[in-house]
Coordinates of C-alpha atoms in Angstrom, one line a residue:
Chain P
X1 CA -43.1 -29.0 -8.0
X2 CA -39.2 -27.8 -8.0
X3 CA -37.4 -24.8 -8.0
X4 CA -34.1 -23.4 -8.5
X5 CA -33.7 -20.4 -6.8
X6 CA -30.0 -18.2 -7.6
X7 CA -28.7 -16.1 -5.1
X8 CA -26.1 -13.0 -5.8
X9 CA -22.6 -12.3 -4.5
X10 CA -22.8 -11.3 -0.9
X11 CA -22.8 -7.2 -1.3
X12 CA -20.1 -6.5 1.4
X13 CA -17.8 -3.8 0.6
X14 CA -19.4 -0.6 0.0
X15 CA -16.9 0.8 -2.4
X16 CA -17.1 -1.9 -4.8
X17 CA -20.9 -1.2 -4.5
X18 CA -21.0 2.0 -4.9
X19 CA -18.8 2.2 -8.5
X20 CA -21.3 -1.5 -9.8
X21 CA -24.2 0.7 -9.5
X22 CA -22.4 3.7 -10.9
X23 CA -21.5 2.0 -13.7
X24 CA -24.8 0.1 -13.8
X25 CA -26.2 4.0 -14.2
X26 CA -27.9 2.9 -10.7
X27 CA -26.9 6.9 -9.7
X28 CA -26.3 6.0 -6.3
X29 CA -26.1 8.6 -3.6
X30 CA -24.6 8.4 0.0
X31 CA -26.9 9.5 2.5
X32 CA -24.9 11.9 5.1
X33 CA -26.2 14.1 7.7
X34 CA -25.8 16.9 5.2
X35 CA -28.1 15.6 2.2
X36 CA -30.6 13.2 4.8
X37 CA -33.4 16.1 4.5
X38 CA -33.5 16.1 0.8
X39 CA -34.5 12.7 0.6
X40 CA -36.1 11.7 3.7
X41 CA -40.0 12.6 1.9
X42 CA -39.3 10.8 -0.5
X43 CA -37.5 7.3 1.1
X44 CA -37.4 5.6 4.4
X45 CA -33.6 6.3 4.7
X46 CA -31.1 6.8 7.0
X47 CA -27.1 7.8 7.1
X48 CA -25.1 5.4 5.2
X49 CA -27.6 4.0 3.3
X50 CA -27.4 4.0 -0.6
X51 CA -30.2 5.3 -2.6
X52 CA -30.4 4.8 -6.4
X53 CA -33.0 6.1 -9.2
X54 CA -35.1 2.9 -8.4
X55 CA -38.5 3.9 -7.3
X56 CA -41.3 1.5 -6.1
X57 CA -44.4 2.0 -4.0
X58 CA -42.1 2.7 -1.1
X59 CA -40.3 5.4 -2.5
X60 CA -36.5 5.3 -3.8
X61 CA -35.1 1.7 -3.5
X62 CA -32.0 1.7 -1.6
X63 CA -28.9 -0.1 -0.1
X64 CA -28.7 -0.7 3.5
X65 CA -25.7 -2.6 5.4
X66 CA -27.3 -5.3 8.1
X67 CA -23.9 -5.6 9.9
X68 CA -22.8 -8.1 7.3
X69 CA -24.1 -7.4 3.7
X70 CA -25.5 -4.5 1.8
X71 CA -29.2 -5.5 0.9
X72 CA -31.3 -4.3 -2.0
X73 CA -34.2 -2.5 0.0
X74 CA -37.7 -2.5 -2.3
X75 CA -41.3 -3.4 -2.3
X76 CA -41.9 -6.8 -2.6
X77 CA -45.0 -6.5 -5.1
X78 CA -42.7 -3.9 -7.4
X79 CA -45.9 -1.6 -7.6
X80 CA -45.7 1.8 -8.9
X81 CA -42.1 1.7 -10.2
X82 CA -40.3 4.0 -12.1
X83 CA -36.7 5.2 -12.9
X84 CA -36.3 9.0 -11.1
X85 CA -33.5 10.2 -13.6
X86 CA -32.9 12.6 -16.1
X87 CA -30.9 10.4 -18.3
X88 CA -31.9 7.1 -17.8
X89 CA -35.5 5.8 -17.4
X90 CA -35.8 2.0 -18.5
X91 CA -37.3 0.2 -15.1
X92 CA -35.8 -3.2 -14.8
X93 CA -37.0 -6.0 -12.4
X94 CA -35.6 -6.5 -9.0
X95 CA -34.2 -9.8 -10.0
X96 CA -33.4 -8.7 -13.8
X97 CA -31.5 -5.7 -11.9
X98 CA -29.5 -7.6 -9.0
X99 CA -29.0 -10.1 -11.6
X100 CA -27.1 -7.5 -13.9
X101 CA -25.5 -5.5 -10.9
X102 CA -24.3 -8.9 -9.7
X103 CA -22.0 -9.0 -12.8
X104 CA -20.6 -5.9 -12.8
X105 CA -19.9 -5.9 -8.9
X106 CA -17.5 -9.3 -9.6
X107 CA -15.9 -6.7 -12.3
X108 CA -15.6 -3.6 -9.6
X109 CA -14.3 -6.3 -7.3
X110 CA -11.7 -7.3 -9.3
X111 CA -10.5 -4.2 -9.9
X112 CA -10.7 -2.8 -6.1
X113 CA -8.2 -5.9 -5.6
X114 CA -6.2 -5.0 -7.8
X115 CA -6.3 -1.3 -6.4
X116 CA -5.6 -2.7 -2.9
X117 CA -2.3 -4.8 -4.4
X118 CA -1.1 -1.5 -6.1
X119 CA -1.5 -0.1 -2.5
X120 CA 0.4 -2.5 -1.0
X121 CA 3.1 -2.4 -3.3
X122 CA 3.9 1.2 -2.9
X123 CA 3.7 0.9 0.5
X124 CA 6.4 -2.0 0.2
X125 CA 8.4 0.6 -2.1
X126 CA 7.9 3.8 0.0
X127 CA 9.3 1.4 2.9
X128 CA 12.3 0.2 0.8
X129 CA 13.2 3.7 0.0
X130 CA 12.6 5.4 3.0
X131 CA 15.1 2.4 4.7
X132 CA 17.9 3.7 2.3
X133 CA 17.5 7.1 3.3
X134 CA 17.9 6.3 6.8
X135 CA 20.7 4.4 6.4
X136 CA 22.7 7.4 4.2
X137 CA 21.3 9.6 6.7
X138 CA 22.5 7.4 9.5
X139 CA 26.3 6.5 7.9
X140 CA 26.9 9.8 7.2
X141 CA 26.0 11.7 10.0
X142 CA 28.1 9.2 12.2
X143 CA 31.2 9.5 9.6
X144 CA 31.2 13.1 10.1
X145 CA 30.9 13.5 14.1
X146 CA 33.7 10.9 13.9
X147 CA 36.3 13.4 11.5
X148 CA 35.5 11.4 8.4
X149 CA 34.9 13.8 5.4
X150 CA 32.1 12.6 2.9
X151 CA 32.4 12.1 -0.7
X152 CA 29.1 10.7 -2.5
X153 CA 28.8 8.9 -5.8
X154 CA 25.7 7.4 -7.4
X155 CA 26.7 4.1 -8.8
X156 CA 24.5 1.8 -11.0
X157 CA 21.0 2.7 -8.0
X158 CA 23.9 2.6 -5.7
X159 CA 24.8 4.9 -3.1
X160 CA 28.7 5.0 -2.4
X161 CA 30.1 6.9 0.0
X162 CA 33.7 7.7 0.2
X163 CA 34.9 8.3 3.9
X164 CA 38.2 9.8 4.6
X165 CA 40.0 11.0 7.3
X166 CA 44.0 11.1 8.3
X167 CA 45.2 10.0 11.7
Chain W
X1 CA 49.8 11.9 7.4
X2 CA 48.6 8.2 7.5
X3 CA 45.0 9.0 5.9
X4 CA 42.0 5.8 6.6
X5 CA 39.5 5.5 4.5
X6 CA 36.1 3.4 4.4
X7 CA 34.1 2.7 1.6
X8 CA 30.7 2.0 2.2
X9 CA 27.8 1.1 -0.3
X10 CA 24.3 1.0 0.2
X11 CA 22.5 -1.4 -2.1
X12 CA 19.0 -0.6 -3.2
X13 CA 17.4 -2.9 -0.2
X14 CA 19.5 -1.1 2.3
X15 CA 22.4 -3.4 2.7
X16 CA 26.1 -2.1 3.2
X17 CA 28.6 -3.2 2.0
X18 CA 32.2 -1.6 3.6
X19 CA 35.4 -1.5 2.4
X20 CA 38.5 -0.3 4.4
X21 CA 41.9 1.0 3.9
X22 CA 44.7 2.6 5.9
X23 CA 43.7 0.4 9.4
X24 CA 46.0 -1.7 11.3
X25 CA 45.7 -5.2 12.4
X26 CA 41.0 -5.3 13.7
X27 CA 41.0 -1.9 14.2
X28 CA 39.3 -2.1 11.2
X29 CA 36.6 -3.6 12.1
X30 CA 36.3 -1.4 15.3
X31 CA 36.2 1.4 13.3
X32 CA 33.0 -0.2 11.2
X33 CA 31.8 -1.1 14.4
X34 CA 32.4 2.1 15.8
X35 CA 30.5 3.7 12.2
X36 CA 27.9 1.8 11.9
X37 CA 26.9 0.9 15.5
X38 CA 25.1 -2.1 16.4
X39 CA 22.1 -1.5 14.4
X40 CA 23.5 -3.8 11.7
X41 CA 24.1 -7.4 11.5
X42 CA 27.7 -8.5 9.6
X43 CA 26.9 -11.7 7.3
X44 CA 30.1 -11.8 6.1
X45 CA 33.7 -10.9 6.7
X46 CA 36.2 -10.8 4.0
X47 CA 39.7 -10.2 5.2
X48 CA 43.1 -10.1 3.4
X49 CA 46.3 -11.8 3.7
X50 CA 47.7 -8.6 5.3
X51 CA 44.7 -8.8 7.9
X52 CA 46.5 -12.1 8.8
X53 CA 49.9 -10.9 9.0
X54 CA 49.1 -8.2 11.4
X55 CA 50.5 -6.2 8.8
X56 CA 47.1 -4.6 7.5
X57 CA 46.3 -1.8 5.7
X58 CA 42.9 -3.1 4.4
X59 CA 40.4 -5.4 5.0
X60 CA 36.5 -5.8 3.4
X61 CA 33.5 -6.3 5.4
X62 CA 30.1 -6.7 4.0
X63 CA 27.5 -6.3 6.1
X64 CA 23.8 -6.0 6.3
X65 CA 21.6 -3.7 8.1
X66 CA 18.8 -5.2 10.2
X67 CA 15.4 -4.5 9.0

């Protein structure tokens, strides 16, 4: 007897998570200190875990982090399941629905890193910026303290600055 | 009145760029030093024949701030 078994992407980052089973119509919720008591009857939840509309014998499936990966928490036996939403209502298996929001997390990855390199290059271009400024700032406020007078001009992105002063 | 007069340009990384006129002999560079301070480092030094001469009224520095 053989087997081949097929394991997921590692769940780790709880954004990219969060918008796979959004757009997997997953409906996932945050559970915070302020919404814990509406869902506490029906789940064995606690803060930071991620419900969804997945119910089982258990109650609502959910997301929990275990210090390295977010893992799909469910009955094993999938007994009594159903879909607790108003719009969607199709239940899919464990493995047909891990299998599906394994997909669409590689896509939500993709585009967090490309959200994080957008990030970084602002940062870069805030920082380039801001350096110009304080170097005007700087030349100027020297040139004046030392009886230059200031004429600016805006040159091709470039800042010129005209200092005069008679001796 | 003798007048001096620098010319400095700040390039869109930060870098400056100065240009003087009106200075004798280095005191052109001490007055860029003087301007600028030590919070920039000079990569180049362009200097004229009059710089030479000791005969100056103008010499060009480019310099470039440290990051």
């Amino acid at each position: 007897m053989s087997a081949v078994i097929k394991t997921t992407t590692p769940f780790t980052i709880s954004e990219v998570l969060f918008a796979a089973l959004t757009k997997l119509g997953a409906e996932p919720i945050i559970i915070t200190a302020e919404n814990i008591n509406n869902f506490q009857n029906r789940s064995n939840v606690a803060i930071d875990n991620i419900i969804t509309n997945r119910k089982d014998y258990n109650g609502l499936q959910l997301f929990r982090f275990n210090g390295k990966v977010w893992q799909l928490q469910h009955d094993q036996d999938e007994y009594e399941t159903s879909i607790v939403s108003a719009v969607n209502k199709e239940y899919q298996s464990v493995s047909r629905f891990l299998n599906e929001l394994n997909g669409i997390y590689q896509v939500c990855y993709q585009t967090h890193l490309k959200n994080l390199a957008e990030l970084e290059r602002q940062k870069i271009e805030q920082a380039r910026i801001d350096r110009v400024a304080a170097t005007r700032l700087q030349a100027i406020t020297e040139a004046k303290a030392q009886g230059y007078s200031v004429k600016e001009k805006n040159i091709r992105g470039k800042i010129q600055l005209v200092l005069t002063r008679s001796v | 009145m003798p007048e001096q007069q620098i010319t400095l340009t700040i390039d869109e990384e930060g870098a400056i760029t100065a240009k003087t006129a009106g200075f004798k002999g280095k005191s052109c560079l001490e007055a860029l030093e003087k301007l600028l301070g030590n919070t920039t480092d000079i990569i180049q030094v362009k200097t004229t024949d009059e710089y030479h001469q000791q005969q100056t009224i103008e010499c060009k520095n480019t310099i470039k701030q440290r990051n």
